[in-house]
mmCIF file of C-alpha atoms and ligand atoms in Angstrom:
data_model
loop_
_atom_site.group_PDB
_atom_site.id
_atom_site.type_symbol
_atom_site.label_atom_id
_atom_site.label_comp_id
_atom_site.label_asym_id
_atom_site.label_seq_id
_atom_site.Cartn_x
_atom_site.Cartn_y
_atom_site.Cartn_z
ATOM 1 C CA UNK A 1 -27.192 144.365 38.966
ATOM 2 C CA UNK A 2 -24.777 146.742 36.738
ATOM 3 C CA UNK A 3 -20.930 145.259 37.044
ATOM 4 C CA UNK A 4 -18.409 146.763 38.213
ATOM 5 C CA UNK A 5 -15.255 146.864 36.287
ATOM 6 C CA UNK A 6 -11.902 147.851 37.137
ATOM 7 C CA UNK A 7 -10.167 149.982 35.059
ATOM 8 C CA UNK A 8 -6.651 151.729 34.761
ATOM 9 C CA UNK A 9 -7.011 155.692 34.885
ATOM 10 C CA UNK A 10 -3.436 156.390 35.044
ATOM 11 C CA UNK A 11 -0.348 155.095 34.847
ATOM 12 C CA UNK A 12 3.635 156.844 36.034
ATOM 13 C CA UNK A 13 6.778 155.572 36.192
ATOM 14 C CA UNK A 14 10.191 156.411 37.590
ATOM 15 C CA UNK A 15 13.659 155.140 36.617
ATOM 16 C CA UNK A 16 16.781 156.751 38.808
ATOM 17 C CA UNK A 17 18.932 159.147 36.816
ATOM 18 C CA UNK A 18 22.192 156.733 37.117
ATOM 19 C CA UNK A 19 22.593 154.908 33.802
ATOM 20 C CA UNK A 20 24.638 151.499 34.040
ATOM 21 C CA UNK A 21 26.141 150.714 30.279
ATOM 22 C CA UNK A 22 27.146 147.797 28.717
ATOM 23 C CA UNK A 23 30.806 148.900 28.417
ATOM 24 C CA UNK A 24 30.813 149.526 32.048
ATOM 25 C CA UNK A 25 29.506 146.216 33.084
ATOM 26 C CA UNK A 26 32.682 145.269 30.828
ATOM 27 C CA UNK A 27 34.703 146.846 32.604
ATOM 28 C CA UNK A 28 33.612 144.912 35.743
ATOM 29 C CA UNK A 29 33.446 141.141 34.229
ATOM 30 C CA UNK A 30 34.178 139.196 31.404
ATOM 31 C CA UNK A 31 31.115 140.769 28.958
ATOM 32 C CA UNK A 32 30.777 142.548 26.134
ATOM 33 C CA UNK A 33 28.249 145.164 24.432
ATOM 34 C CA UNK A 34 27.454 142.461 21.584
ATOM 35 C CA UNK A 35 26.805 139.407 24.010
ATOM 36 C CA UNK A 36 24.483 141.573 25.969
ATOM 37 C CA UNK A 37 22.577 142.836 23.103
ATOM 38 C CA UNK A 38 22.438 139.487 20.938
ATOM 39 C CA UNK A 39 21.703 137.356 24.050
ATOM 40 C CA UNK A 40 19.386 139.715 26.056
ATOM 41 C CA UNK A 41 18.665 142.482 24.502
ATOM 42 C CA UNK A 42 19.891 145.626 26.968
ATOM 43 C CA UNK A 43 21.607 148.388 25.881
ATOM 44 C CA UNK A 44 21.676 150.440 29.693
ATOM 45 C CA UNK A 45 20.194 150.127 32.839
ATOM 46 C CA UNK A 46 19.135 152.418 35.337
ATOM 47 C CA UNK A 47 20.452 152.493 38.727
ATOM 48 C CA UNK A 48 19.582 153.945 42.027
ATOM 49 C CA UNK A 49 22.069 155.319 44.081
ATOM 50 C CA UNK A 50 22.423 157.371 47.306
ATOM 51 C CA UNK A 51 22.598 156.632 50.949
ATOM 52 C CA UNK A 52 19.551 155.236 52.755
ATOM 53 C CA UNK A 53 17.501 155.464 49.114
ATOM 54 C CA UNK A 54 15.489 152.540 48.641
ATOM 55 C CA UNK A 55 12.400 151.126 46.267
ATOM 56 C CA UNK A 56 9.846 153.229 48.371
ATOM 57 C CA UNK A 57 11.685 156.495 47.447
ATOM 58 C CA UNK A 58 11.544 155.482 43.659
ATOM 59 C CA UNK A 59 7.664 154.012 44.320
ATOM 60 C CA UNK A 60 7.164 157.322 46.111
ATOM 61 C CA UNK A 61 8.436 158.894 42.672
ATOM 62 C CA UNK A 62 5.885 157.074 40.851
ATOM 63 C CA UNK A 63 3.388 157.532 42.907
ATOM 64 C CA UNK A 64 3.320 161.534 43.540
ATOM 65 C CA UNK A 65 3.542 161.742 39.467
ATOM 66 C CA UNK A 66 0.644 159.413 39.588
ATOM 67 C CA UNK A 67 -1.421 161.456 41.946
ATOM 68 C CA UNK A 68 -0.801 165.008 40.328
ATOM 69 C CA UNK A 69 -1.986 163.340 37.192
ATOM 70 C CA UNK A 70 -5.016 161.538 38.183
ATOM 71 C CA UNK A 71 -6.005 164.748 40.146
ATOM 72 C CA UNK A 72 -6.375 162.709 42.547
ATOM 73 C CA UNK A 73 -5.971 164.064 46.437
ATOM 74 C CA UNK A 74 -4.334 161.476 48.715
ATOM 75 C CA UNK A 75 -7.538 160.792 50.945
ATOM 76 C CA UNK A 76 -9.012 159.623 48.355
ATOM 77 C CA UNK A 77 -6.760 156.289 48.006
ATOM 78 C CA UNK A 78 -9.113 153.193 49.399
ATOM 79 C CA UNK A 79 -6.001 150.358 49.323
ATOM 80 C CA UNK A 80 -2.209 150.839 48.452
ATOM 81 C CA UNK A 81 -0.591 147.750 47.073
ATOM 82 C CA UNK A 82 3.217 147.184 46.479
ATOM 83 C CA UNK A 83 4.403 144.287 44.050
ATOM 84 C CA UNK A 84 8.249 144.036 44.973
ATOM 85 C CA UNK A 85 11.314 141.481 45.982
ATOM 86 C CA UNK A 86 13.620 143.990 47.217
ATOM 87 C CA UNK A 87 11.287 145.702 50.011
ATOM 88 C CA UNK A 88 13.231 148.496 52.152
ATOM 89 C CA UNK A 89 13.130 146.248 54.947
ATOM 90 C CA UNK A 90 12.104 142.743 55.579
ATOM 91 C CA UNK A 91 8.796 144.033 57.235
ATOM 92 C CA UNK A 92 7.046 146.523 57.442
ATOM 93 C CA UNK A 93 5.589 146.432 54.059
ATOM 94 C CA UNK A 94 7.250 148.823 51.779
ATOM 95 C CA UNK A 95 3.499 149.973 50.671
ATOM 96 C CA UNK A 96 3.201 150.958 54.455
ATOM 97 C CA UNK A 97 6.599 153.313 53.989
ATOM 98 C CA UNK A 98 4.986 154.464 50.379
ATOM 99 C CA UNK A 99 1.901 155.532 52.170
ATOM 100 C CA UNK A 100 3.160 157.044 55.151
ATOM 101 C CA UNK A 101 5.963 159.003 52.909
ATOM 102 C CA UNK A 102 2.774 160.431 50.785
ATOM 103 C CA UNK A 103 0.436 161.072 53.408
ATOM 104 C CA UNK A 104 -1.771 158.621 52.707
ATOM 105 C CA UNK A 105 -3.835 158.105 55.945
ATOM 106 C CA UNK A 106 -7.332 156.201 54.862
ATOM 107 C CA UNK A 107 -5.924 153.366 52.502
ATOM 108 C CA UNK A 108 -4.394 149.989 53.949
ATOM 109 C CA UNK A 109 -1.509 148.516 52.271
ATOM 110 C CA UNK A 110 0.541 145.939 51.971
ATOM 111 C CA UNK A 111 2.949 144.404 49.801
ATOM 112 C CA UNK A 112 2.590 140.847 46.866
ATOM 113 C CA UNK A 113 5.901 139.349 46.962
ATOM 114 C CA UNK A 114 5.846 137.534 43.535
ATOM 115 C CA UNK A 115 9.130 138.393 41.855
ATOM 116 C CA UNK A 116 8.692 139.360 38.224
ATOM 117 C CA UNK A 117 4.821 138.762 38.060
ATOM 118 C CA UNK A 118 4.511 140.897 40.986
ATOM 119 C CA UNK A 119 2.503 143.627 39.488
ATOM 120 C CA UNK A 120 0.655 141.058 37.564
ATOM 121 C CA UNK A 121 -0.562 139.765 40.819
ATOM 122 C CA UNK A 122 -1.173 143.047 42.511
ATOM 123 C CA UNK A 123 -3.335 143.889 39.870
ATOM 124 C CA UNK A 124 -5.120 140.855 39.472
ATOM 125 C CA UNK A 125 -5.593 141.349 43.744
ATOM 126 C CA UNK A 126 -6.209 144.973 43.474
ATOM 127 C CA UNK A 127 -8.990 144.127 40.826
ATOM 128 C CA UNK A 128 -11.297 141.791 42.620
ATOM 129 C CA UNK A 129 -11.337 144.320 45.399
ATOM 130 C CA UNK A 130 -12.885 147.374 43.217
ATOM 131 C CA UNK A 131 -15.200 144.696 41.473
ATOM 132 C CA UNK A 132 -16.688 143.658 45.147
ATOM 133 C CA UNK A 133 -17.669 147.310 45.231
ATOM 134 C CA UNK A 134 -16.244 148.236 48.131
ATOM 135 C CA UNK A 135 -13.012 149.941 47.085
ATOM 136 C CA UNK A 136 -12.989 152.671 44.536
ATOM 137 C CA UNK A 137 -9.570 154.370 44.341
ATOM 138 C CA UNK A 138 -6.355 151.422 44.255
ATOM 139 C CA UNK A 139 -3.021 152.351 43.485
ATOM 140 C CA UNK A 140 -0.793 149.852 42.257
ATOM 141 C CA UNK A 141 3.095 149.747 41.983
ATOM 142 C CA UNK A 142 5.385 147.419 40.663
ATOM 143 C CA UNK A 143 9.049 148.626 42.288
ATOM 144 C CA UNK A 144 12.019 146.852 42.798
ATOM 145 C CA UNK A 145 15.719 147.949 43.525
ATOM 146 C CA UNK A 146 17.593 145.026 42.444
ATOM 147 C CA UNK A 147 20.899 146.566 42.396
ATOM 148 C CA UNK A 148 20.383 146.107 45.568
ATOM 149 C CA UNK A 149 20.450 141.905 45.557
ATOM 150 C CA UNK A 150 23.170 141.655 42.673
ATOM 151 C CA UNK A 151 26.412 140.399 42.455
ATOM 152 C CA UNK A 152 28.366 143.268 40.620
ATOM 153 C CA UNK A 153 31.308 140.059 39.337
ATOM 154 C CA UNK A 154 28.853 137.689 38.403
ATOM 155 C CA UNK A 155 28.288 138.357 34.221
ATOM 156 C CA UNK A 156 25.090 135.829 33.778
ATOM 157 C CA UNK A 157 23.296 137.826 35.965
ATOM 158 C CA UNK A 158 24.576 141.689 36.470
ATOM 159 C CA UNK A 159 23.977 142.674 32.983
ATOM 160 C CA UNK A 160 20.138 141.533 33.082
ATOM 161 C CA UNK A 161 18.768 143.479 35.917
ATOM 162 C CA UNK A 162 17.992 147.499 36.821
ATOM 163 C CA UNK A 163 16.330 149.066 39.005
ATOM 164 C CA UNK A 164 12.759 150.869 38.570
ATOM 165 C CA UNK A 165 9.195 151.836 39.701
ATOM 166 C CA UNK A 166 5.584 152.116 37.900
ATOM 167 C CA UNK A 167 2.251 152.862 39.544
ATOM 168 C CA UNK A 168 -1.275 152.602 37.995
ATOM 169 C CA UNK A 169 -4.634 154.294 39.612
ATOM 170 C CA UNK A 170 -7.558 151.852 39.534
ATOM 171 C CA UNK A 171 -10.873 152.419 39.585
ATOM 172 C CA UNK A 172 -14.765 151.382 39.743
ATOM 173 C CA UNK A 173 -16.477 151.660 36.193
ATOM 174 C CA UNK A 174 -19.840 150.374 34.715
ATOM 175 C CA UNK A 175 -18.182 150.721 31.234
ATOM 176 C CA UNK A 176 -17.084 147.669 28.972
ATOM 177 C CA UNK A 177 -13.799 148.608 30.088
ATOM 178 C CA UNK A 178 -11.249 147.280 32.247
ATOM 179 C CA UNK A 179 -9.802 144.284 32.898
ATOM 180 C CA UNK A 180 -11.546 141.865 31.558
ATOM 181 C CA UNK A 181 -10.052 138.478 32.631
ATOM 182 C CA UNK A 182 -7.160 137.295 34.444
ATOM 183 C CA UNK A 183 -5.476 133.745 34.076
ATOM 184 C CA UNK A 184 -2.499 133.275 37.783
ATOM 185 C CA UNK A 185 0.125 130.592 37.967
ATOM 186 C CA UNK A 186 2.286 129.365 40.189
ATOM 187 C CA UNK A 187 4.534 126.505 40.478
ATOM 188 C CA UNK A 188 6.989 126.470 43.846
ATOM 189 C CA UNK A 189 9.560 123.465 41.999
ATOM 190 C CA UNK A 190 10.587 126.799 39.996
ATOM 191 C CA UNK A 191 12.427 127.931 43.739
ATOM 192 C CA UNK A 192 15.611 126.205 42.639
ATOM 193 C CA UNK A 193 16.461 127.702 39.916
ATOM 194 C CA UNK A 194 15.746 131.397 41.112
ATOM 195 C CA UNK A 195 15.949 132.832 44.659
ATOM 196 C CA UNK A 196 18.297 134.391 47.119
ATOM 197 C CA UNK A 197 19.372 131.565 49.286
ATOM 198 C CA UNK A 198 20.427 133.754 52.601
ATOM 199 C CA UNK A 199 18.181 136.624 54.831
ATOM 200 C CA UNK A 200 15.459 134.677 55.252
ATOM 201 C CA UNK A 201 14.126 132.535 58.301
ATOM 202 C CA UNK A 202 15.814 129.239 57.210
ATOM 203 C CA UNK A 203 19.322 130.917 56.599
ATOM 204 C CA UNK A 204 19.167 133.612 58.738
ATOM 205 C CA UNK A 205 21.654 136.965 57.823
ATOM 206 C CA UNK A 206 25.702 135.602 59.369
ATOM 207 C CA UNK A 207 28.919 136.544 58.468
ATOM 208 C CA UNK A 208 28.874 133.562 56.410
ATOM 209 C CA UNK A 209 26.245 133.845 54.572
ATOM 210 C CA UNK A 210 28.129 137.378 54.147
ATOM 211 C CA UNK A 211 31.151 135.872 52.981
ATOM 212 C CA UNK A 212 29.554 133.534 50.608
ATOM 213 C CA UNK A 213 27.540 135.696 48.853
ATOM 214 C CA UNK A 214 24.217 134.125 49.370
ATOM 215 C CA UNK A 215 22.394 137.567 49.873
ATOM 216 C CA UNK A 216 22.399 138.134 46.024
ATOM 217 C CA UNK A 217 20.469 136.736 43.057
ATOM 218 C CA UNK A 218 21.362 132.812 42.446
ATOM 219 C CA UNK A 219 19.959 132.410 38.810
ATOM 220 C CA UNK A 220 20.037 129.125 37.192
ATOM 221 C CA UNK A 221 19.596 131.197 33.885
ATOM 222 C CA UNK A 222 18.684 128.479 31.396
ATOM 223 C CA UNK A 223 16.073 126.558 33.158
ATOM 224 C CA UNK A 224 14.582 129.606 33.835
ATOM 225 C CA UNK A 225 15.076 130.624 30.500
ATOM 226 C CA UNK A 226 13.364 127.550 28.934
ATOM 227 C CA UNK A 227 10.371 127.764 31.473
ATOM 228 C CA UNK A 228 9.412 131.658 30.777
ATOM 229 C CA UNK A 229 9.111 131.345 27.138
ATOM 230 C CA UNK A 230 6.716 128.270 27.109
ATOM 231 C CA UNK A 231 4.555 129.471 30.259
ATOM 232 C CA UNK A 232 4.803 133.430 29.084
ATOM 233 C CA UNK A 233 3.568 132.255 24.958
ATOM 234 C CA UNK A 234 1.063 129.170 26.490
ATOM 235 C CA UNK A 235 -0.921 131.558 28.989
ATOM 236 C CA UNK A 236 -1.052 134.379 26.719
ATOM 237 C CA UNK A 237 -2.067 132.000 23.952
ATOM 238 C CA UNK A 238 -4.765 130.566 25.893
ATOM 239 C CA UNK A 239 -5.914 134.040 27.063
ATOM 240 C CA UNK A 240 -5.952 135.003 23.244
ATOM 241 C CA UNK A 241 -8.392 131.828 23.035
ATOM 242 C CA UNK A 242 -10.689 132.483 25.622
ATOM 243 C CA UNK A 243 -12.101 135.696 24.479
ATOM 244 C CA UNK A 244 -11.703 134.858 20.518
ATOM 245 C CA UNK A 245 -8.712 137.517 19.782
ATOM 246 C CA UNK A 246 -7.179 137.147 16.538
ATOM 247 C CA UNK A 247 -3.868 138.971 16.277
ATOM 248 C CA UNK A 248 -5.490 141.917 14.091
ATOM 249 C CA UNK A 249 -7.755 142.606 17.410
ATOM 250 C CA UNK A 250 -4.726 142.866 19.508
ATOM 251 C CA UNK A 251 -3.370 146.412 19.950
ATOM 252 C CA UNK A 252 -0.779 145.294 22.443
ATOM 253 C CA UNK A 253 1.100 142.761 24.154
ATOM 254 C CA UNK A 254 2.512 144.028 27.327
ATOM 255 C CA UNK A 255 5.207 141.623 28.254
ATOM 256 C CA UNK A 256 7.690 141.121 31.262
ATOM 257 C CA UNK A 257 11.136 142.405 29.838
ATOM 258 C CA UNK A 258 13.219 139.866 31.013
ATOM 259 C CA UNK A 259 15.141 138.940 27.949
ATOM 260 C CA UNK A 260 14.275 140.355 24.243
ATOM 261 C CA UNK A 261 14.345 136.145 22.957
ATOM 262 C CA UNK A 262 11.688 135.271 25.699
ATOM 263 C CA UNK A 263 9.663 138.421 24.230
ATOM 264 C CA UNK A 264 10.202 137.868 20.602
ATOM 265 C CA UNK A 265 9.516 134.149 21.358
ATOM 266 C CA UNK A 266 5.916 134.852 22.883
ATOM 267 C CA UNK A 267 5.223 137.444 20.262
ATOM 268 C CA UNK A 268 5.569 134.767 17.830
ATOM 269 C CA UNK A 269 3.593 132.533 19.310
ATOM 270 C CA UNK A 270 0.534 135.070 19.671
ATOM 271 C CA UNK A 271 0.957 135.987 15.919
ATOM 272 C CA UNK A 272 1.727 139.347 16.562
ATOM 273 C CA UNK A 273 4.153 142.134 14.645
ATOM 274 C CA UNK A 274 6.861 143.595 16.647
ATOM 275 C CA UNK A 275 4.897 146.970 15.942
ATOM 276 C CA UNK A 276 2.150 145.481 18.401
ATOM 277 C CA UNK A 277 4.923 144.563 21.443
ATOM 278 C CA UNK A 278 5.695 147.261 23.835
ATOM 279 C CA UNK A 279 9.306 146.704 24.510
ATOM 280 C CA UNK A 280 11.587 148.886 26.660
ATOM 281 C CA UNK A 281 13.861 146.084 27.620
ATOM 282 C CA UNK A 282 16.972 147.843 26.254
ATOM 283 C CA UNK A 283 16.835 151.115 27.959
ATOM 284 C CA UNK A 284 15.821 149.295 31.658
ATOM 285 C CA UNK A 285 16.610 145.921 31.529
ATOM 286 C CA UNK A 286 14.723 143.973 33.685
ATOM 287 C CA UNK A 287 13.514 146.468 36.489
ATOM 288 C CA UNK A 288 11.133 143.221 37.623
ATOM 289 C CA UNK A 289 8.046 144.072 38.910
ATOM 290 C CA UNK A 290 8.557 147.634 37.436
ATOM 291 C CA UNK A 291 8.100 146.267 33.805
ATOM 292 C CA UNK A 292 4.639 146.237 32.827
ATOM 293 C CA UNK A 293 3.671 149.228 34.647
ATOM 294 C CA UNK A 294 6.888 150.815 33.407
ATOM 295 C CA UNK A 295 5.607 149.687 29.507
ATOM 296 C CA UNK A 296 2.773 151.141 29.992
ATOM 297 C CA UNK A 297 4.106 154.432 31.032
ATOM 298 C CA UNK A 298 6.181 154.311 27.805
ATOM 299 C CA UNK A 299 3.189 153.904 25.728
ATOM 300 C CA UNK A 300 1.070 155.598 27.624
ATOM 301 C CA UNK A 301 0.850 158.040 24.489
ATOM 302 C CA UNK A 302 -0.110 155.189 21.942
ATOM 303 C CA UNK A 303 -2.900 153.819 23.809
ATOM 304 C CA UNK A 304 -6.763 154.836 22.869
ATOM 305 C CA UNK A 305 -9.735 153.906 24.965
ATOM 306 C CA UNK A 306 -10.794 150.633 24.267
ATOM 307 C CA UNK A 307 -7.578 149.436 23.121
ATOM 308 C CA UNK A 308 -7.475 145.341 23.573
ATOM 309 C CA UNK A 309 -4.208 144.754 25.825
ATOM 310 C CA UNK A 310 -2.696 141.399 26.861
ATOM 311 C CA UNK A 311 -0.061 141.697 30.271
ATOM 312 C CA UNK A 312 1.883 138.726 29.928
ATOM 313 C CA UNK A 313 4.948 137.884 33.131
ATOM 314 C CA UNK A 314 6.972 135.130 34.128
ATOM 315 C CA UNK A 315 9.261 135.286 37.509
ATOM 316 C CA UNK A 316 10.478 133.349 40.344
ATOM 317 C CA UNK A 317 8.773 131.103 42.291
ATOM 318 C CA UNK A 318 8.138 130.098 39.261
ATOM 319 C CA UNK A 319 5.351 132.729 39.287
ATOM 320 C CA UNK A 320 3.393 133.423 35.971
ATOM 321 C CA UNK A 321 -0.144 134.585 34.065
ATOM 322 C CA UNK A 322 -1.760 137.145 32.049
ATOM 323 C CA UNK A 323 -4.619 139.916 32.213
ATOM 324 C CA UNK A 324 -6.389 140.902 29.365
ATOM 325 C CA UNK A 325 -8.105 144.396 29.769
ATOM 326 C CA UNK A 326 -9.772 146.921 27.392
ATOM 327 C CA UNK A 327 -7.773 150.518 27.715
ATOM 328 C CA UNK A 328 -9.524 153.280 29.976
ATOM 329 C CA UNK A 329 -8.612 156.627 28.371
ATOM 330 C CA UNK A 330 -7.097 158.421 25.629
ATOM 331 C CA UNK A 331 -4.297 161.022 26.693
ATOM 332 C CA UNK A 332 -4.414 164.694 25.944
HETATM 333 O O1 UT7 B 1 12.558 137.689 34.854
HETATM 334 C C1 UT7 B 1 12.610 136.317 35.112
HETATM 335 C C2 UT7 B 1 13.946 135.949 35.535
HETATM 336 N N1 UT7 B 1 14.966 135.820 34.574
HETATM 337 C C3 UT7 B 1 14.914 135.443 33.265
HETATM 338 O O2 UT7 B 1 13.880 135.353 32.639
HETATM 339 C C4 UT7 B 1 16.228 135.116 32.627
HETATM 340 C C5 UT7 B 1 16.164 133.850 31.815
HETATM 341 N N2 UT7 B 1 17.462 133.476 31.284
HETATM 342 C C6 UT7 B 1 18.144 134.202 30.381
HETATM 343 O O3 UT7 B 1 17.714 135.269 29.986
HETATM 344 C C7 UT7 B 1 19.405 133.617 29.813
HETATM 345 O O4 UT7 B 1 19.511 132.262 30.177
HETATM 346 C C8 UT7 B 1 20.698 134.367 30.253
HETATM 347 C C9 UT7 B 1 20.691 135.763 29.659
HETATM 348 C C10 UT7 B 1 20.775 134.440 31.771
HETATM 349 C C11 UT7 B 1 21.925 133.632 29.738
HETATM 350 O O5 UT7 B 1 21.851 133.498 28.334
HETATM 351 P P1 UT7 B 1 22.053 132.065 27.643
HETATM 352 O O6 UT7 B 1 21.949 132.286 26.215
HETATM 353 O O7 UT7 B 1 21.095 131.107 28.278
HETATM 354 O O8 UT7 B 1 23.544 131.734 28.011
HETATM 355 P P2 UT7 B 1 24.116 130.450 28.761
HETATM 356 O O9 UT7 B 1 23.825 130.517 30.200
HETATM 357 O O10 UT7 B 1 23.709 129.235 27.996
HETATM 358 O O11 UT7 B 1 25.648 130.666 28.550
HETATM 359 C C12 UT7 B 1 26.274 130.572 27.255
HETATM 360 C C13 UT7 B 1 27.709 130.998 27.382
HETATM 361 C C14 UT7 B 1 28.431 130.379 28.573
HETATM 362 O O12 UT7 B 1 29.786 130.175 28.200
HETATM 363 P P3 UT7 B 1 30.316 128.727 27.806
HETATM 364 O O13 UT7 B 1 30.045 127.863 29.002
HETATM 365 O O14 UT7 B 1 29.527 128.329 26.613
HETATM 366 O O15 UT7 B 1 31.759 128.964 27.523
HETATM 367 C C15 UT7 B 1 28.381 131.452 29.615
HETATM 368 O O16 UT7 B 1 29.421 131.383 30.541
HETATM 369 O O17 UT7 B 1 27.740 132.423 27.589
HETATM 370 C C16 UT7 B 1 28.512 132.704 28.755
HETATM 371 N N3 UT7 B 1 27.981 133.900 29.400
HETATM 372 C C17 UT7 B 1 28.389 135.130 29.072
HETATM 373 N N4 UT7 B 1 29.298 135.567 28.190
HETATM 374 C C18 UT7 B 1 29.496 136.890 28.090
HETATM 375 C C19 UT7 B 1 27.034 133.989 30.358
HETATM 376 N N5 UT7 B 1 26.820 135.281 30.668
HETATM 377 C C20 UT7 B 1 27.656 135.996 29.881
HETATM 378 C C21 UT7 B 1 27.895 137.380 29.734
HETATM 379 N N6 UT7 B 1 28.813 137.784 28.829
HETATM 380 N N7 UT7 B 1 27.225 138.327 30.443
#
């Protein structure tokens, strides 16, 4: 019997017109342009504002673009999955707002709560469905509004974060294209370090939970720190060793843009050239799981069918992996 691979068609992102800059967040807390750029590596972040706007109306964004470019007419979407930490609402699923906001009646959807792997994940999920044969059109967005969860006084973690949405179209192919292998981790110790202690069932929403802040980001930033750039280079690393890639066959390393050290760090440890690192960290900051579909949008110019590509993410939880796929397409 022929495989079935699962390959990206398309990719679209959208990023919210308001740009936070680093002089701004300056003016809010004790920062500066040149900490933020030697330290993390952002120059501005976008952020979403607007009553009653949340990450399905920037997904939604994505996702028309996505559509109009694939040709693709709505009925034709088999499954709808949403990698995000900041849904609109604690449930439904923000893919079921996406989906009902677009029209799209024949998918189901739901959403991967994995922090900054989360479109890792959804991918990963979204690509075992096509290869069982019975899904042919997925779309896949990585979205999160995390203006929404941060603390606008607290300097080690405001200046790291924006908001931000990418979707990819995936579909069935017989090609040697596609995804070709997928390494997932997870490790729940990692909870400690990164997580938003209040809104959930054990510390339900109060006025003190209110009053203490505990709705926003806690980030224990250097365990965290120390932790993405050993898993990020090690899984990546071992992906590279798997399939035999030397550097030289590498046209790209997609990372997570969570900090430009954790990047350069895994670069380094892949032997690649900066040339062969998508990086868009200093434009979006960390839009978390908007990054790698929101790299790939970047690029999206760069990239020629059959291209060998290595996703690489680390996030809370601690959540991590890699998926190494061959390019689908060259673009017009
Ligand atoms: O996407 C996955 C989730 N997140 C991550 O991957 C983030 C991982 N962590 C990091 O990127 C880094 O740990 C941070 C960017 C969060 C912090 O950078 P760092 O180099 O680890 O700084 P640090 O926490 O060791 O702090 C060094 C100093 C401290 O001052 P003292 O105690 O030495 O006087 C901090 O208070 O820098 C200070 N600091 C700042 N100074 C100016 C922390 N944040 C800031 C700031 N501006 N924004």
């Amino acid at each position: 019997m022929t495989k079935i691979n699962a390959v990206i068609t398309g990719v679209q992102g959208y990023v919210p017109e308001y740009i936070l800059t680093n002089d701004e967040l300056a003016n809010m807390m004790d920062t500066s342009d040149e900490w933020i750029m030697s330290r993390i590596g952002i120059k501005t972040r976008h952020l979403l504002k607007g009553e009653g706007l949340g990450t399905s109306d920037m997904a939604v964004e994505a996702v028309k673009g996505l559509l109009k470019k694939t040709n693709t007419s709505v009925d034709e979407i088999d499954v709808l999955i949403c990698g995000t930490v900041t849904p609109d609402m604690p449930f439904p699923a923000t893919a079921n707002i996406i989906s009902d906001k677009l029209g799209i009646k024949n998918a189901f959807s739901f959403d991967i709560n994995a922090a900054c792997s989360g479109f890792l994940y959804s991918l990963e999920t979204a690509s075992k469905f096509i290869e069982s044969g019975k899904y042919k059109k997925i779309i896949v967005v990585g979205a999160d509004k995390m203006s929404s969860i941060i603390d606008y006084s607290e300097r080690n973690v405001a200046p790291i974060f924006g908001d931000g949405a990418g979707a990819v179209m995936l579909e069935a192919t017989t090609e040697d294209i596609g995804i070709v292998d997928t390494m997932m981790h997870t490790d729940g110790v990692g909870r400690q370090y990164l997580h938003q202690k209040a809104g959930g069932s054990v510390k339900p929403a109060s006025h003190e939970t209110v009053d203490a802040k505990e709705h926003f980001v806690y980030q224990d930033g250097q365990h965290v720190f120390k932790w993405a750039v050993s898993k990020m280079a090690d899984v990546s690393v071992e992906m590279m060793e798997r399939h035999n890639i030397t550097p030289k066959d590498l046209a790209w390393l997609v990372p997570h843009q969570a900090n430009m050290r954790i990047i350069d760090a895994t670069a380094k440890r892949m032997g690649l050239e900066r040339e062969q690192v998508m990086i868009n960290i200093e434009k979006y900051g960390n839009t978390t799981s908007g990054t790698l579909p929101l790299c790939l949008w970047d690029y999206e110019k760069q990239l020629k069918k059959g291209d060998k590509l290595i996703l690489s993410a680390f996030g809370g939880g601690f959540t991590w992996g890699a998926i190494y796929l061959k390019w689908g397409y060259n673009t017009k």
